[in-house]
XYZ file of N, CA, C and O in Angstrom:
388
model
N -94.798 -79.044 138.424
C -94.057 -80.048 137.679
C -95.035 -81.075 137.097
O -95.925 -81.554 137.767
N -94.854 -81.401 135.838
C -95.736 -82.351 135.164
C -95.390 -83.784 135.584
O -94.230 -84.124 135.765
N -96.413 -84.604 135.707
C -96.242 -85.988 136.118
C -96.555 -86.900 134.939
O -97.686 -86.907 134.457
N -95.571 -87.665 134.472
C -95.791 -88.591 133.364
C -95.407 -90.024 133.733
O -95.190 -90.851 132.862
N -95.338 -90.330 135.016
C -95.002 -91.672 135.492
C -96.219 -92.581 135.304
O -97.171 -92.532 136.084
N -96.213 -93.397 134.247
C -97.386 -94.211 133.921
C -97.593 -95.373 134.894
O -98.733 -95.800 135.098
N -96.533 -95.884 135.506
C -96.713 -96.936 136.506
C -97.473 -96.397 137.716
O -98.394 -97.034 138.215
N -97.101 -95.215 138.174
C -97.808 -94.589 139.298
C -99.234 -94.217 138.904
O -100.161 -94.357 139.704
N -99.428 -93.758 137.672
C -100.759 -93.435 137.162
C -101.675 -94.652 137.281
O -102.786 -94.555 137.807
N -101.219 -95.797 136.802
C -102.035 -97.015 136.855
C -102.323 -97.432 138.286
O -103.446 -97.831 138.616
N -101.331 -97.317 139.157
C -101.510 -97.684 140.563
C -102.578 -96.806 141.220
O -103.487 -97.305 141.886
N -102.490 -95.508 141.025
C -103.459 -94.585 141.627
C -104.846 -94.741 140.999
O -105.857 -94.588 141.684
N -104.912 -95.047 139.696
C -106.208 -95.250 139.036
C -106.914 -96.476 139.608
O -108.147 -96.506 139.681
N -106.169 -97.476 140.028
C -106.773 -98.671 140.638
C -107.295 -98.374 142.037
O -108.210 -99.027 142.514
N -106.725 -97.359 142.688
C -107.139 -96.999 144.051
C -108.359 -96.079 144.065
O -109.120 -96.082 145.028
N -108.519 -95.257 143.034
C -109.605 -94.282 143.044
C -109.655 -93.506 141.744
O -109.293 -94.020 140.691
N -110.062 -92.241 141.838
C -110.195 -91.446 140.625
C -108.965 -90.570 140.408
O -108.353 -90.091 141.357
N -108.629 -90.402 139.133
C -107.511 -89.557 138.733
C -107.954 -88.695 137.556
O -108.984 -88.964 136.939
N -107.163 -87.693 137.266
C -107.379 -86.869 136.077
C -106.148 -86.982 135.205
O -105.021 -86.854 135.689
N -106.377 -87.272 133.930
C -105.300 -87.437 132.957
C -105.407 -86.303 131.940
O -106.498 -85.994 131.464
N -104.270 -85.698 131.629
C -104.219 -84.634 130.625
C -103.333 -85.138 129.490
O -102.175 -85.510 129.717
N -103.894 -85.189 128.281
C -103.127 -85.687 127.146
C -103.550 -84.960 125.878
O -104.596 -84.311 125.833
N -102.724 -85.079 124.844
C -103.036 -84.460 123.561
C -103.704 -85.503 122.673
O -103.176 -86.601 122.486
N -104.877 -85.164 122.143
C -105.599 -86.081 121.257
C -104.860 -86.182 119.928
O -104.392 -85.177 119.388
N -104.765 -87.406 119.413
C -103.991 -87.594 118.183
C -104.749 -87.169 116.929
O -104.149 -86.797 115.944
N -106.082 -87.188 116.989
C -106.843 -86.866 115.772
C -106.869 -85.376 115.444
O -106.875 -85.000 114.284
N -106.883 -84.511 116.469
C -106.968 -83.075 116.174
C -105.977 -82.219 116.958
O -105.962 -81.009 116.806
N -105.177 -82.845 117.815
C -104.164 -82.103 118.565
C -104.691 -81.356 119.777
O -103.920 -80.728 120.498
N -106.008 -81.410 120.015
C -106.577 -80.756 121.191
C -106.088 -81.430 122.464
O -105.745 -82.612 122.467
N -106.085 -80.679 123.544
C -105.725 -81.234 124.852
C -107.005 -81.722 125.512
O -108.016 -81.011 125.557
N -106.976 -82.943 126.008
C -108.135 -83.562 126.673
C -107.819 -83.713 128.144
O -106.730 -84.166 128.516
N -108.752 -83.325 128.990
C -108.649 -83.498 130.437
C -109.710 -84.531 130.804
O -110.906 -84.275 130.644
N -109.262 -85.705 131.240
C -110.171 -86.838 131.421
C -110.190 -87.310 132.876
O -109.170 -87.733 133.417
N -111.351 -87.229 133.488
C -111.573 -87.752 134.836
C -111.813 -89.249 134.697
O -112.747 -89.659 133.997
N -110.983 -90.075 135.320
C -111.037 -91.509 135.038
C -110.637 -92.358 136.229
O -110.191 -91.851 137.259
N -110.787 -93.687 136.059
C -110.468 -94.634 137.119
C -110.215 -96.021 136.549
O -110.608 -96.318 135.413
N -109.580 -96.841 137.343
C -109.514 -98.293 137.124
C -110.001 -99.010 138.380
O -109.848 -100.211 138.510
N -110.576 -98.252 139.302
C -111.077 -98.818 140.540
C -112.367 -99.575 140.235
O -113.330 -98.973 139.758
N -112.398 -100.879 140.476
C -113.594 -101.674 140.125
C -114.878 -101.141 140.749
O -115.908 -101.079 140.088
N -114.831 -100.709 142.006
C -116.040 -100.222 142.672
C -116.566 -98.954 142.001
O -117.760 -98.816 141.771
N -115.690 -98.020 141.661
C -116.122 -96.777 141.026
C -116.653 -97.021 139.624
O -117.667 -96.459 139.227
N -115.974 -97.843 138.854
C -116.414 -98.120 137.486
C -117.748 -98.864 137.480
O -118.627 -98.560 136.679
N -117.914 -99.828 138.377
C -119.165 -100.589 138.423
C -120.330 -99.703 138.847
O -121.444 -99.846 138.353
N -120.099 -98.754 139.747
C -121.143 -97.814 140.131
C -121.575 -96.970 138.941
O -122.714 -96.553 138.846
N -120.638 -96.744 138.031
C -120.927 -95.939 136.847
C -121.464 -96.776 135.700
O -121.710 -96.263 134.617
N -121.593 -98.076 135.897
C -122.141 -98.933 134.861
C -121.101 -99.666 134.030
O -121.433 -100.356 133.084
N -119.844 -99.516 134.371
C -118.787 -100.195 133.625
C -118.282 -101.409 134.386
O -118.562 -101.584 135.556
N -117.571 -102.239 133.701
C -116.938 -103.375 134.363
C -115.445 -103.286 134.075
O -115.020 -102.658 133.121
N -114.660 -103.923 134.913
C -113.212 -103.858 134.765
C -112.732 -105.197 134.203
O -112.604 -106.168 134.927
N -112.477 -105.264 132.915
C -111.952 -106.509 132.343
C -110.447 -106.601 132.557
O -109.934 -106.110 133.550
N -109.753 -107.156 131.623
C -108.314 -107.386 131.745
C -107.478 -106.112 131.760
O -106.269 -106.173 131.882
N -108.102 -104.940 131.713
C -107.319 -103.699 131.731
C -106.547 -103.527 133.033
O -105.596 -102.766 133.080
N -106.944 -104.239 134.074
C -106.188 -104.163 135.320
C -104.782 -104.723 135.166
O -103.914 -104.467 135.979
N -104.553 -105.482 134.122
C -103.241 -106.066 133.875
C -102.330 -105.154 133.057
O -101.239 -105.550 132.670
N -102.756 -103.927 132.784
C -101.946 -102.995 132.004
C -100.637 -102.693 132.722
O -100.558 -102.764 133.939
N -99.656 -102.316 131.947
C -98.347 -101.952 132.498
C -97.967 -100.573 131.994
O -98.365 -100.166 130.906
N -97.184 -99.883 132.772
C -96.739 -98.553 132.403
C -95.913 -98.511 131.141
O -95.799 -97.480 130.499
N -95.344 -99.649 130.751
C -94.517 -99.719 129.547
C -95.349 -99.857 128.275
O -94.816 -99.808 127.173
N -96.657 -100.041 128.416
C -97.530 -100.170 127.248
C -97.531 -98.881 126.430
O -97.297 -97.797 126.958
N -97.834 -99.001 125.141
C -97.937 -97.827 124.273
C -99.236 -97.067 124.486
O -99.310 -95.864 124.247
N -100.282 -97.783 124.914
C -101.600 -97.195 125.156
C -102.071 -97.563 126.551
O -101.745 -98.640 127.048
N -102.866 -96.681 127.139
C -103.470 -96.967 128.437
C -104.972 -96.749 128.303
O -105.423 -95.731 127.767
N -105.746 -97.728 128.781
C -107.210 -97.636 128.778
C -107.682 -97.376 130.202
O -107.207 -97.998 131.153
N -108.623 -96.438 130.333
C -109.196 -96.079 131.625
C -110.703 -95.931 131.477
O -111.198 -95.630 130.390
N -111.442 -96.117 132.575
C -112.871 -95.857 132.586
C -113.045 -94.353 132.749
O -112.614 -93.761 133.741
N -113.631 -93.708 131.755
C -113.850 -92.263 131.770
C -115.143 -91.985 132.537
O -116.223 -92.386 132.098
N -115.016 -91.343 133.679
C -116.158 -91.140 134.563
C -117.205 -90.231 133.929
O -118.403 -90.525 133.969
N -116.790 -89.130 133.303
C -117.781 -88.207 132.738
C -118.429 -88.729 131.464
O -119.581 -88.456 131.190
N -117.718 -89.533 130.676
C -118.281 -90.086 129.432
C -118.946 -91.442 129.649
O -119.572 -91.982 128.747
N -118.752 -92.024 130.856
C -119.345 -93.326 131.193
C -118.937 -94.415 130.201
O -119.779 -95.177 129.724
N -117.657 -94.474 129.876
C -117.189 -95.489 128.944
C -115.679 -95.600 128.962
O -114.978 -94.771 129.537
N -115.184 -96.652 128.331
C -113.747 -96.872 128.231
C -113.149 -95.925 127.214
O -113.690 -95.742 126.125
N -112.036 -95.326 127.569
C -111.280 -94.447 126.684
C -109.809 -94.809 126.828
O -109.378 -95.280 127.872
N -109.068 -94.572 125.771
C -107.629 -94.848 125.847
C -106.860 -93.681 125.253
O -107.411 -92.855 124.521
N -105.597 -93.625 125.586
C -104.719 -92.601 125.038
C -103.341 -93.209 124.848
O -102.987 -94.205 125.477
N -102.588 -92.625 123.961
C -101.211 -93.061 123.733
C -100.325 -92.456 124.806
O -100.406 -91.256 125.088
N -99.476 -93.284 125.358
C -98.593 -92.839 126.433
C -97.717 -91.668 125.984
O -97.471 -90.740 126.760
N -97.299 -91.669 124.722
C -96.426 -90.585 124.258
C -97.156 -89.248 124.105
O -96.533 -88.240 123.793
N -98.481 -89.222 124.322
C -99.233 -87.960 124.276
C -99.588 -87.462 125.678
O -100.233 -86.412 125.810
N -99.171 -88.202 126.710
C -99.474 -87.827 128.098
C -98.739 -86.541 128.465
O -97.527 -86.434 128.295
N -99.495 -85.562 128.955
C -98.921 -84.294 129.385
C -98.766 -84.270 130.903
O -97.744 -83.861 131.431
N -99.792 -84.753 131.605
C -99.791 -84.709 133.061
C -100.905 -85.607 133.583
O -101.812 -85.979 132.837
N -100.846 -85.936 134.863
C -101.947 -86.606 135.539
C -101.838 -86.278 137.019
O -100.766 -85.939 137.517
N -102.980 -86.377 137.718
C -102.992 -86.129 139.155
C -104.193 -86.838 139.768
O -105.142 -87.200 139.078
N -104.131 -87.036 141.067
C -105.199 -87.709 141.798
C -106.364 -86.746 141.984
O -106.165 -85.567 142.285
N -107.575 -87.255 141.775
C -108.785 -86.477 142.016
C -109.449 -85.972 140.758
O -109.074 -86.321 139.637
N -110.457 -85.130 140.981
C -111.262 -84.568 139.890
C -110.480 -83.484 139.145
O -109.540 -82.914 139.684
N -110.926 -83.179 137.922
C -110.250 -82.117 137.163
C -110.301 -80.773 137.882
O -111.304 -80.408 138.479
N -109.183 -80.084 137.821
C -109.080 -78.747 138.389
C -109.410 -77.759 137.276
O -108.846 -77.859 136.179
N -110.316 -76.830 137.537
C -110.657 -75.857 136.483
C -109.419 -75.067 136.042
O -108.595 -74.690 136.851
N -109.332 -74.828 134.753
C -108.227 -74.052 134.206
C -108.681 -72.599 134.144
O -109.722 -72.282 133.569
N -107.885 -71.737 134.738
C -108.212 -70.315 134.741
C -107.211 -69.617 133.832
O -106.002 -69.725 134.016
N -107.735 -68.961 132.840
C -106.866 -68.218 131.928
C -106.834 -66.768 132.353
O -107.838 -66.186 132.712
N -105.645 -66.196 132.347
C -105.516 -64.782 132.672
C -105.040 -64.018 131.443
O -104.134 -64.453 130.768
N -105.699 -62.942 131.208
C -105.331 -62.111 130.070
C -104.812 -60.783 130.600
O -105.375 -60.221 131.525
N -103.746 -60.321 130.002
C -103.218 -59.017 130.385
C -103.440 -58.054 129.223
O -103.448 -58.444 128.072
N -103.630 -56.810 129.574
C -103.865 -55.837 128.511
C -102.596 -55.085 128.156
O -101.604 -55.169 128.732
């Protein structure tokens, strides 16, 4: 089941690392982003946590510290496909003949 609860997403991102899956608006590709709002994790990665901690699930956009890109990234809430706690899970494609 897909998880699109943005209030819970923000809460868990403040506690540690999460993975967000969303559709990019510029090219329609699906992006899998390992991210956080946890001040300790972001600061270890060289980022700081400004007023983004005040974000709300009702916002149109959500900004997160992207762990693999080492920078702030945002996405539109209406493009959110799924999110979960922890690192990205590899996607395995199966082909049938």
